[in-house]
CSV table of C-alpha atoms and ligand atoms in Angstrom, one decimal:
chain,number,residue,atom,x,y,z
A,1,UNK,CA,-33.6,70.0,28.2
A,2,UNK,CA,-33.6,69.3,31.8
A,3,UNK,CA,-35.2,71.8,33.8
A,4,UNK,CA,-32.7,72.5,36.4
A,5,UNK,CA,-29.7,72.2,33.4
A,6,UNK,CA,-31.6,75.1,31.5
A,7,UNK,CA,-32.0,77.2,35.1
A,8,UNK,CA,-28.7,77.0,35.6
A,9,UNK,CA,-27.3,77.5,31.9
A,10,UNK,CA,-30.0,80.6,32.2
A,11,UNK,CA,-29.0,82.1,35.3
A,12,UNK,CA,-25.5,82.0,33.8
A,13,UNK,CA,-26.5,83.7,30.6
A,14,UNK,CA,-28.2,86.5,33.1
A,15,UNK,CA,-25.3,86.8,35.1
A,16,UNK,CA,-23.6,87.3,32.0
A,17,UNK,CA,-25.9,89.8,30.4
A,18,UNK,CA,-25.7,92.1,33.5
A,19,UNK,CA,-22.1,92.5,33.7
A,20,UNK,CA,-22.2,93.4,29.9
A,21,UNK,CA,-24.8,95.4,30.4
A,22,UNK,CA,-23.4,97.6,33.3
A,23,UNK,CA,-21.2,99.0,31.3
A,24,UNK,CA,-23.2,99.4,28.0
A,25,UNK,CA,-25.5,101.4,30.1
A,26,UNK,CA,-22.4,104.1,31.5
A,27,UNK,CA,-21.5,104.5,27.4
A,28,UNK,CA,-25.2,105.4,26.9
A,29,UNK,CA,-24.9,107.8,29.7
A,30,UNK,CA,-21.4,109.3,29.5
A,31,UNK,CA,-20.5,112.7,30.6
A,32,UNK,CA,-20.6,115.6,27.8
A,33,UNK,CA,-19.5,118.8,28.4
A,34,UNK,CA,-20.1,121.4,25.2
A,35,UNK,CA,-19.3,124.8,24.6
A,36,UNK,CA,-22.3,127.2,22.7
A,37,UNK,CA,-21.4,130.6,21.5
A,38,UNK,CA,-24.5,133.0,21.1
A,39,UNK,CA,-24.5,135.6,18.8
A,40,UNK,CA,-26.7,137.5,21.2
A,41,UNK,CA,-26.1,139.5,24.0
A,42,UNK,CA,-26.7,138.9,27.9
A,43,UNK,CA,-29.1,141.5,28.3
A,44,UNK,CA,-31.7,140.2,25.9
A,45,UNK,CA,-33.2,137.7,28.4
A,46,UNK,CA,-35.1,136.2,25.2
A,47,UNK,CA,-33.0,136.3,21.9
A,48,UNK,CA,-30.3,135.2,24.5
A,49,UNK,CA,-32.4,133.3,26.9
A,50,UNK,CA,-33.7,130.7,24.5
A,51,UNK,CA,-30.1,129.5,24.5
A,52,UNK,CA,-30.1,128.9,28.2
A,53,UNK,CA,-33.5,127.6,28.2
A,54,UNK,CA,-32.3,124.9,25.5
A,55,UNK,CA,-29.2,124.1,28.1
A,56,UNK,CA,-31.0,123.6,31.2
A,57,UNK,CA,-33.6,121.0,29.8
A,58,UNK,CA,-30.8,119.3,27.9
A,59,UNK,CA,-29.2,119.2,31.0
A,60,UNK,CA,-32.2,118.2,33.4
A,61,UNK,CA,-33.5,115.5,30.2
A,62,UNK,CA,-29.6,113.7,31.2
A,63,UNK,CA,-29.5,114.0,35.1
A,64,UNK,CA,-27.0,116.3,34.2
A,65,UNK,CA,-24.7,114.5,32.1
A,66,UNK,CA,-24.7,116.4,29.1
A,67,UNK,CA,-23.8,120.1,30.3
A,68,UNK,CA,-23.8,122.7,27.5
A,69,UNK,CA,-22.4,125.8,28.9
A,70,UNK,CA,-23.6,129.4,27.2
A,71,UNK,CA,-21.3,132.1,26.1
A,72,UNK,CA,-22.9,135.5,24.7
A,73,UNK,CA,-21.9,136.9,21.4
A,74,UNK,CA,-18.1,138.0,22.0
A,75,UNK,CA,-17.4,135.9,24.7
A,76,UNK,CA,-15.8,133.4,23.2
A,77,UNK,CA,-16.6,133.9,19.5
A,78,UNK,CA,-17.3,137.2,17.6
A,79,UNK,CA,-20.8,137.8,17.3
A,80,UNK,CA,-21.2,137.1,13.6
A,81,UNK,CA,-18.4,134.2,13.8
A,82,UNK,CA,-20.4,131.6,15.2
A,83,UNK,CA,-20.7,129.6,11.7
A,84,UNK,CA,-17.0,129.4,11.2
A,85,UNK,CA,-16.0,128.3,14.8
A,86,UNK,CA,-19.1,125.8,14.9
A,87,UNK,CA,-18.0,124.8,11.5
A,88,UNK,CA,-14.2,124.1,12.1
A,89,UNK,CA,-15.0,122.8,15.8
A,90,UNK,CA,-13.5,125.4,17.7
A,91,UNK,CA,-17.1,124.9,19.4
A,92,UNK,CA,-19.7,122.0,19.6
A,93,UNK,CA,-22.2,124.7,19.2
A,94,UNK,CA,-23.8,127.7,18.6
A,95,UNK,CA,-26.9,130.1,18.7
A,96,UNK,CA,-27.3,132.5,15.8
A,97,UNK,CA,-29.5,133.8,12.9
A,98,UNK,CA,-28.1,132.3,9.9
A,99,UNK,CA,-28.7,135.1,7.6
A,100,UNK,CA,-25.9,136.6,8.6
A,101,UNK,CA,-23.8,134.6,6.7
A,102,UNK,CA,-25.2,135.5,3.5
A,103,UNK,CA,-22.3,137.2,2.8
A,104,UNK,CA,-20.8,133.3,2.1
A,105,UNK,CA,-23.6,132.6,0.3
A,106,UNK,CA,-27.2,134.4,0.4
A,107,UNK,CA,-29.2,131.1,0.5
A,108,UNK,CA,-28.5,130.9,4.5
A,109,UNK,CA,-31.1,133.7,4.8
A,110,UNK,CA,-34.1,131.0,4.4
A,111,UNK,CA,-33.5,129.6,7.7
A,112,UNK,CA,-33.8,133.1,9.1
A,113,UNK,CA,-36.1,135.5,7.2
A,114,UNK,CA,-35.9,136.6,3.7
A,115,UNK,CA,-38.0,140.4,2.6
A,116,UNK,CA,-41.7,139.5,2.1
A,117,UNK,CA,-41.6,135.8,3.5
A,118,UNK,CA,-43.4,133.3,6.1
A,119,UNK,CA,-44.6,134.5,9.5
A,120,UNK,CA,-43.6,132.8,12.5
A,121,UNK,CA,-46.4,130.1,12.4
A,122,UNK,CA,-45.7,130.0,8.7
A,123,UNK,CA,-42.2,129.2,8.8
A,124,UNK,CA,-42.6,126.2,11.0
A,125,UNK,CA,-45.4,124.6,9.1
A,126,UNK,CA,-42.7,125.3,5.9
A,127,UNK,CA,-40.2,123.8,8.3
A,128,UNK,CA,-41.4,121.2,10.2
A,129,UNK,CA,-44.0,119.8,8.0
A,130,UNK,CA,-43.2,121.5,4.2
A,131,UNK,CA,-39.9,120.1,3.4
A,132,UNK,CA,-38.1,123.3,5.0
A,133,UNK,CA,-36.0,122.0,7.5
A,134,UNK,CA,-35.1,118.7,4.9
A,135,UNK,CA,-33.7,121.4,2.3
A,136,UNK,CA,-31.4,123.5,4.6
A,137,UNK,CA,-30.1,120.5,6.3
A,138,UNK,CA,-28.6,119.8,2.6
A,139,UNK,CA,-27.5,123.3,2.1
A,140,UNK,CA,-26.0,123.2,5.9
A,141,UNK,CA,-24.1,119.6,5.9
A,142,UNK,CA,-21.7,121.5,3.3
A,143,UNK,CA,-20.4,123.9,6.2
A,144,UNK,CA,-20.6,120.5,8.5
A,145,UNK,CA,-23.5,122.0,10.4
A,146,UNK,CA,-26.7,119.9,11.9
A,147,UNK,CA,-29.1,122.9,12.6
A,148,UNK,CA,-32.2,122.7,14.4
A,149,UNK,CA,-34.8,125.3,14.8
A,150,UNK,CA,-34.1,127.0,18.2
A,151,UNK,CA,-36.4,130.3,18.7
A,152,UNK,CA,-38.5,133.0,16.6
A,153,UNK,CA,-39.4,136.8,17.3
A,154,UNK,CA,-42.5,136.9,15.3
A,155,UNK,CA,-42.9,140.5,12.9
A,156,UNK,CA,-40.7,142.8,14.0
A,157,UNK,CA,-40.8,146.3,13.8
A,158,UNK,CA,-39.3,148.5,11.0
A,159,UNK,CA,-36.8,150.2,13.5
A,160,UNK,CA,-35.6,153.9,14.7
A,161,UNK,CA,-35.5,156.3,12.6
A,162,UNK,CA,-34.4,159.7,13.1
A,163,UNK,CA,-35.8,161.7,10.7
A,164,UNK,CA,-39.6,160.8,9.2
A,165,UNK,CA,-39.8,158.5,6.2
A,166,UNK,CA,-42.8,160.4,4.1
A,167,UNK,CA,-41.0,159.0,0.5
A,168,UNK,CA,-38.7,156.4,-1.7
A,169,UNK,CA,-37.1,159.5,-1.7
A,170,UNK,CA,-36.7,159.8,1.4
A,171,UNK,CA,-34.2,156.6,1.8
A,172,UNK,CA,-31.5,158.0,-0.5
A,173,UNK,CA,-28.3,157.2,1.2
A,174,UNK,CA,-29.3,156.7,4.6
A,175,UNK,CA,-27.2,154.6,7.1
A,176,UNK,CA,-29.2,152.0,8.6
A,177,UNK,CA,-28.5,149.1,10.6
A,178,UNK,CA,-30.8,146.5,9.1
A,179,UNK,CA,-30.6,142.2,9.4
A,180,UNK,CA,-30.3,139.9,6.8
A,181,UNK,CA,-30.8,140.0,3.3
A,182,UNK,CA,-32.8,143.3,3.7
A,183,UNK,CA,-30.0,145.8,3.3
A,184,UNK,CA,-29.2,144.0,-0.2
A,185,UNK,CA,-33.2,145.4,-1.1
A,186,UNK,CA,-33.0,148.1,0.7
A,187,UNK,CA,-29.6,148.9,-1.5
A,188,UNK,CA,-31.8,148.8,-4.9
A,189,UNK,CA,-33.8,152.5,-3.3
A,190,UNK,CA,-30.6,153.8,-2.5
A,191,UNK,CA,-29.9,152.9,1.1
A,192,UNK,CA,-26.4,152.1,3.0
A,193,UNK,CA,-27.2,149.3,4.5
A,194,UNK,CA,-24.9,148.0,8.1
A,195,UNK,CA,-25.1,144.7,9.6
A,196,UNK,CA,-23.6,145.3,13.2
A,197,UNK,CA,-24.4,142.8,16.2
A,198,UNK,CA,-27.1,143.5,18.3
A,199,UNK,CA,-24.7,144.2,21.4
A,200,UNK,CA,-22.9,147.2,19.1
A,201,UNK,CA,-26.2,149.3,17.7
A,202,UNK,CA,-26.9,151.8,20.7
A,203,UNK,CA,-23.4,153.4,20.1
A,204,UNK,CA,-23.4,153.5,16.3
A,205,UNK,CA,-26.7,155.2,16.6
A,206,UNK,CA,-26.0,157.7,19.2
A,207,UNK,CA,-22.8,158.3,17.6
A,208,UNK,CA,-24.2,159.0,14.4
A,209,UNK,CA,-22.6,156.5,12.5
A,210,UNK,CA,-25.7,154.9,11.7
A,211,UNK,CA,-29.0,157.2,11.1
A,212,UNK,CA,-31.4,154.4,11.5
A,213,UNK,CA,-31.2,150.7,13.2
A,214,UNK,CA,-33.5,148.1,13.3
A,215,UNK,CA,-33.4,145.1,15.9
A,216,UNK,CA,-36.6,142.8,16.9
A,217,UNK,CA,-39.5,144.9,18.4
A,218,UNK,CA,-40.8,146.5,21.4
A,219,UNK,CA,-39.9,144.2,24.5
A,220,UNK,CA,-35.8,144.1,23.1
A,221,UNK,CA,-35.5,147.5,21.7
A,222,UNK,CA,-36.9,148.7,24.9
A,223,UNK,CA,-33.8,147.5,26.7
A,224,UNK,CA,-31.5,148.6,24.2
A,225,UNK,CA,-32.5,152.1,24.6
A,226,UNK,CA,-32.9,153.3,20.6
A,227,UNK,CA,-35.7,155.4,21.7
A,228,UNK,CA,-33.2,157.9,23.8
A,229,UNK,CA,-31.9,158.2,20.3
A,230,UNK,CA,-34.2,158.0,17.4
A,231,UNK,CA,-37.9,158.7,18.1
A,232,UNK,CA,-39.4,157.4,15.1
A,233,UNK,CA,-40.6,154.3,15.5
A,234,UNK,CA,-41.7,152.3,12.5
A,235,UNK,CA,-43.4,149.3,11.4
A,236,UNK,CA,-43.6,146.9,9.9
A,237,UNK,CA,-40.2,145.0,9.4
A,238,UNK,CA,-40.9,143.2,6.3
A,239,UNK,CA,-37.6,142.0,6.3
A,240,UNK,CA,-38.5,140.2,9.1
A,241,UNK,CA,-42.0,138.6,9.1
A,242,UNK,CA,-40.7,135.0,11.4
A,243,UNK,CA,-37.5,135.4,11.7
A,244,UNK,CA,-36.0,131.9,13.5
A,245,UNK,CA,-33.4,131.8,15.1
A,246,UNK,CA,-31.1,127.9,14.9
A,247,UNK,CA,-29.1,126.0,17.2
A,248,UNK,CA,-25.8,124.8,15.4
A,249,UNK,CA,-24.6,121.5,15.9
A,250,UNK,CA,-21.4,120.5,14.4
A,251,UNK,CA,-21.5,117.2,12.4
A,252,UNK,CA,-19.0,115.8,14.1
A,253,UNK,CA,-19.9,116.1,17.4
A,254,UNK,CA,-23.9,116.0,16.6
A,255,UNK,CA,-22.6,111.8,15.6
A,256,UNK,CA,-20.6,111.5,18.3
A,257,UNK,CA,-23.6,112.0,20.5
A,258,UNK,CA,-26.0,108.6,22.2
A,259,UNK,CA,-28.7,108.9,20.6
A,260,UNK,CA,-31.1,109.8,23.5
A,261,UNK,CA,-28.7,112.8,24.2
A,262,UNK,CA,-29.6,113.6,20.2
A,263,UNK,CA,-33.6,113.5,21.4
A,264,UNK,CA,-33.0,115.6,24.9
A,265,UNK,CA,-30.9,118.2,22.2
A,266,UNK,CA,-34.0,118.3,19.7
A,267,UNK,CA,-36.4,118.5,22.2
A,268,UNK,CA,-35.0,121.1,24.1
A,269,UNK,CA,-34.0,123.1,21.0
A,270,UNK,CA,-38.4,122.8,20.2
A,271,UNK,CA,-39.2,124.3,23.4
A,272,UNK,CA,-37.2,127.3,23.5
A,273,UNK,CA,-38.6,127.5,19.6
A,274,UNK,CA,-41.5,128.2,21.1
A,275,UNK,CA,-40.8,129.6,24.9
A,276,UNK,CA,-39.2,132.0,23.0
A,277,UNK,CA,-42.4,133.2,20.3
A,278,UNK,CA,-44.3,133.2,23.6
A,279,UNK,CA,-42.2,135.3,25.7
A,280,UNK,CA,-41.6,138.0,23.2
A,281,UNK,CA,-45.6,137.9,22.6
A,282,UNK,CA,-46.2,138.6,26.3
A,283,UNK,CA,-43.8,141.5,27.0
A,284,UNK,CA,-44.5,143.3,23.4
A,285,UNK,CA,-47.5,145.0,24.1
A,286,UNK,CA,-46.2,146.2,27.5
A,287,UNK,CA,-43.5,147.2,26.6
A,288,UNK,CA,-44.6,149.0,23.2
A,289,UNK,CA,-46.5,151.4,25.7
A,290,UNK,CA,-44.3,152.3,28.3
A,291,UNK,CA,-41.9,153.4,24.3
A,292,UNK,CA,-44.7,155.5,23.4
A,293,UNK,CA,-45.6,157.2,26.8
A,294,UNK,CA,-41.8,158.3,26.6
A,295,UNK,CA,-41.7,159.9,23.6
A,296,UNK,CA,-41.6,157.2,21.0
A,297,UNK,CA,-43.7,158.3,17.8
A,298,UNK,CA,-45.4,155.3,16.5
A,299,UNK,CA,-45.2,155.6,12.1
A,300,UNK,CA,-46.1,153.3,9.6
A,301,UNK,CA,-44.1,152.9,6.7
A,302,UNK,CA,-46.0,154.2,3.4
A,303,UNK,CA,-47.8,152.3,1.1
A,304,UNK,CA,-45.6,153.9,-1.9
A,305,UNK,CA,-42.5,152.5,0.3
A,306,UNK,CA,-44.1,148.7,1.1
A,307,UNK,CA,-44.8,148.9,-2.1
A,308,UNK,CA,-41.4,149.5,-3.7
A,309,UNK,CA,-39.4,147.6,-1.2
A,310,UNK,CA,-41.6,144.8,-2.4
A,311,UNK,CA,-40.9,145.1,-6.1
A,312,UNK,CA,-37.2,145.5,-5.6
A,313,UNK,CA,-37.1,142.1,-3.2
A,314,UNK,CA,-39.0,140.9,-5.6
A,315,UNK,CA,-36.1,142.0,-8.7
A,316,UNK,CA,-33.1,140.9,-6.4
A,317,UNK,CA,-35.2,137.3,-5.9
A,318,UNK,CA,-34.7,137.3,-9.8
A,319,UNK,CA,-31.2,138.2,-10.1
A,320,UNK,CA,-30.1,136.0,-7.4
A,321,UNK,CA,-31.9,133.0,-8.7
A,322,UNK,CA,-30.4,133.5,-11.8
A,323,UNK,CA,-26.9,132.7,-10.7
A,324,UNK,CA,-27.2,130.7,-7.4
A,325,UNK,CA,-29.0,127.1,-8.2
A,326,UNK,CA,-28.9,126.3,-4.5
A,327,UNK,CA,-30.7,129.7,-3.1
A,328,UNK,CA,-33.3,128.7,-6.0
A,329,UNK,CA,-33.4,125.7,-5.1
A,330,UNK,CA,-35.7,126.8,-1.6
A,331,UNK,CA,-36.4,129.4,-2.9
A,332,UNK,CA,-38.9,127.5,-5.2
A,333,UNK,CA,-40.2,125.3,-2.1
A,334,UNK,CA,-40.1,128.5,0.1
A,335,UNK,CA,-42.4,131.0,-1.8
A,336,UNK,CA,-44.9,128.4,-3.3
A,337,UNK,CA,-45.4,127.5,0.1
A,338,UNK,CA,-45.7,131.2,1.3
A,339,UNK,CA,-48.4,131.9,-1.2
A,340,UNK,CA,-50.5,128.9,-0.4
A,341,UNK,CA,-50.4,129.7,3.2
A,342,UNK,CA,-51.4,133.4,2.3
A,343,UNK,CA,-54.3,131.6,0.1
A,344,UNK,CA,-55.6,129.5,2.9
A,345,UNK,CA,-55.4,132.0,5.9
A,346,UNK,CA,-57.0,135.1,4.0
A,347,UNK,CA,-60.2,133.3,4.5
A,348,UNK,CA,-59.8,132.2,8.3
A,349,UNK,CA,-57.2,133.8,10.2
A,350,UNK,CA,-56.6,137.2,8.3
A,351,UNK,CA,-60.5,137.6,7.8
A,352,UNK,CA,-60.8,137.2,11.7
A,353,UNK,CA,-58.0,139.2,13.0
A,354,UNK,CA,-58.9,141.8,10.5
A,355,UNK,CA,-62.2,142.2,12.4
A,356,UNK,CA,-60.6,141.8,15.6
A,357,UNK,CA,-58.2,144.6,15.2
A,358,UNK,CA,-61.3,146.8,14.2
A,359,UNK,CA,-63.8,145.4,17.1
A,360,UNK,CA,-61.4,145.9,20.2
A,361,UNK,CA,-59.8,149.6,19.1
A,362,UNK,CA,-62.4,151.4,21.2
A,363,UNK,CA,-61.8,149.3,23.9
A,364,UNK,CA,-58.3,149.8,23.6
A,365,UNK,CA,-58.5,153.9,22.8
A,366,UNK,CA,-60.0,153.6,26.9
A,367,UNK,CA,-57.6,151.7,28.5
A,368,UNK,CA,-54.8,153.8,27.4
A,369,UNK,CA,-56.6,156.7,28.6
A,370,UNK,CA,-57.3,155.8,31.9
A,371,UNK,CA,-53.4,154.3,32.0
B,401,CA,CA1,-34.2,142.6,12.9
């Protein structure tokens, strides 16, 4: 070809190219502006936060082109509603802890926390890299719902009680406000179990209408004030070993997104996954002292109660495996991986934190004495 033919017939195709590509690049790049209902109240600055957190680096990973704005529970959507209006599209999205659906079907409790399960670091490793997040991703395209892991609280604690917990016994037809599948275990000793919003607990309790409530732990019951109302204070929540909290996606709009808008949304959703481990880790033990210096009496539950709360999760993992294929579906991939991880971390982790716990108590008896 002759050199200054092919130049020409070059420049031409470049020329070409760039007033193709100009506005190839705006599509890539278009203005998206999303609506996420929380199930979580304002006040929580984490449970709640993570939700912002997620929106801001969405936001700053798009120069500002894909705008998801952040409505607590009630705003917009009834706390516990967020499924349906992410499901029929009243709302692109939503922030939530998916077992509290399991009254549509129990199996959405493995992306939150079942009795007895994985720890925070647990359930991402089940998650992320055990076939976790592949498995509810099934379960969730049938309520057209792309969910993505979006926070954690770690353990929680086992709530406010009013009056001590000393037996089984002792449970028999007390009201407690209690997350997730829980309440149906907690049922089998002879409890009334209540799933209100976070945002609702205080007055139930001080009412009276509840006897007992549960919510995360230390830094977020602090602010919700249960201790002004119930000064037992037990632990541990085994309800709620790493409970995760998801961002919902619906299918729809999740396809309708470029996909580099589908990578900022991901990424953002894995750093407030773990901003949000990290921030309730940092304000828990602060804020677990100033509950005790004001009257909070710290309890454990007993061994005889651990021990039949365990056996009766343990009979209602039966039962409901028996008639729900899907719930033993992950339930299967779930607990095998729960034991394995339990196998593997008694010899390193648990063997070292063991000693830990013992080696620093006198150091920590001081401090709270001079405090
Ligand atoms: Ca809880």
């Amino acid at each position: 070809m002759d050199r200054r033919k092919f130049l020409k017939s070059a420049g031409i195709g470049a020329a070409a190219a760039t007033a193709v590509a100009a506005p190839a690049i705006a599509q890539t790049a278009p203005e998206v502006k999303w609506r996420l209902a929380s199930s979580f109240p304002k006040a929580l600055d984490t449970i709640f936060g993570a939700a912002e957190v997620m929106a801001k680096r969405v936001a700053s990973l798009t120069d500002n082109k894909f705008q998801i704005r952040v409505f607590a529970g009630g705003e917009i959507v009834p706390a516990f509603q967020v499924l349906d209006a992410v499901q029929n599209a009243t709302i692109e999205m939503g922030h939530t802890a998916s077992y509290y659906y399991i009254g549509k079907d129990p199996t959405f409790a493995f992306d939150t926390a079942v009795p007895f399960g994985l720890n925070c670091r647990q359930m991402n490793a089940w998650m992320l890299n055990g076939g976790g997040l592949q498995l509810l991703r099934e379960f969730f395209k049938e309520y057209n719902v792309y969910n993505i892991p979006c926070g954690n609280t770690g353990v929680q604690m086992g709530g406010w009680f009013r009056k001590e917990i000393k037996t089984v016994e002792d449970l028999k037809g007390l009201k407690f406000r209690v997350g997730g599948f829980a309440g149906q275990v907690l049922a089998k000793l002879g409890v009334v179990a209540q799933q209100i919003p976070g945002g609702d607990i205080y007055p139930a309790l001080e009412k009276g209408t509840i006897d007992a409530a549960e919510w995360v732990g230390p830094y977020d019951d602090e602010k919700l004030g249960f201790h002004k109302v119930a000064k037992y204070y037990y632990y541990p929540g085994w309800w709620e070993a790493g409970p995760m909290l998801s961002a919902y996606v619906n299918t729809k709009a999740w396809e309708s997104l470029p996909p580099a808008y589908q990578s900022a949304l991901e990424a953002a959703c894995a750093e407030a996954n773990t901003w949000m481990m990290a921030k309730y880790d940092a304000g828990n033990p602060a804020a677990l002292k100033r509950l005790i210096a004001g009257g909070a009496q710290l309890r454990p539950f007993p061994r005889e109660v651990m021990q039949a709360s365990f056996n009766a999760a343990n009979e209602l993992y039966a039962e409901t495996n028996a008639k729900n294929p899907k719930f033993k579906k992950i339930f299967d991939s779930y607990m095998a991986f729960r034991d394995e991880q339990i196998s593997w971390s008694r010899v390193a982790e648990a063997s070292f934190d063991s000693f830990m716990s013992g080696a620093t108590r006198p150091a920590a008896k001081a401090a709270a004495k001079k405090g």
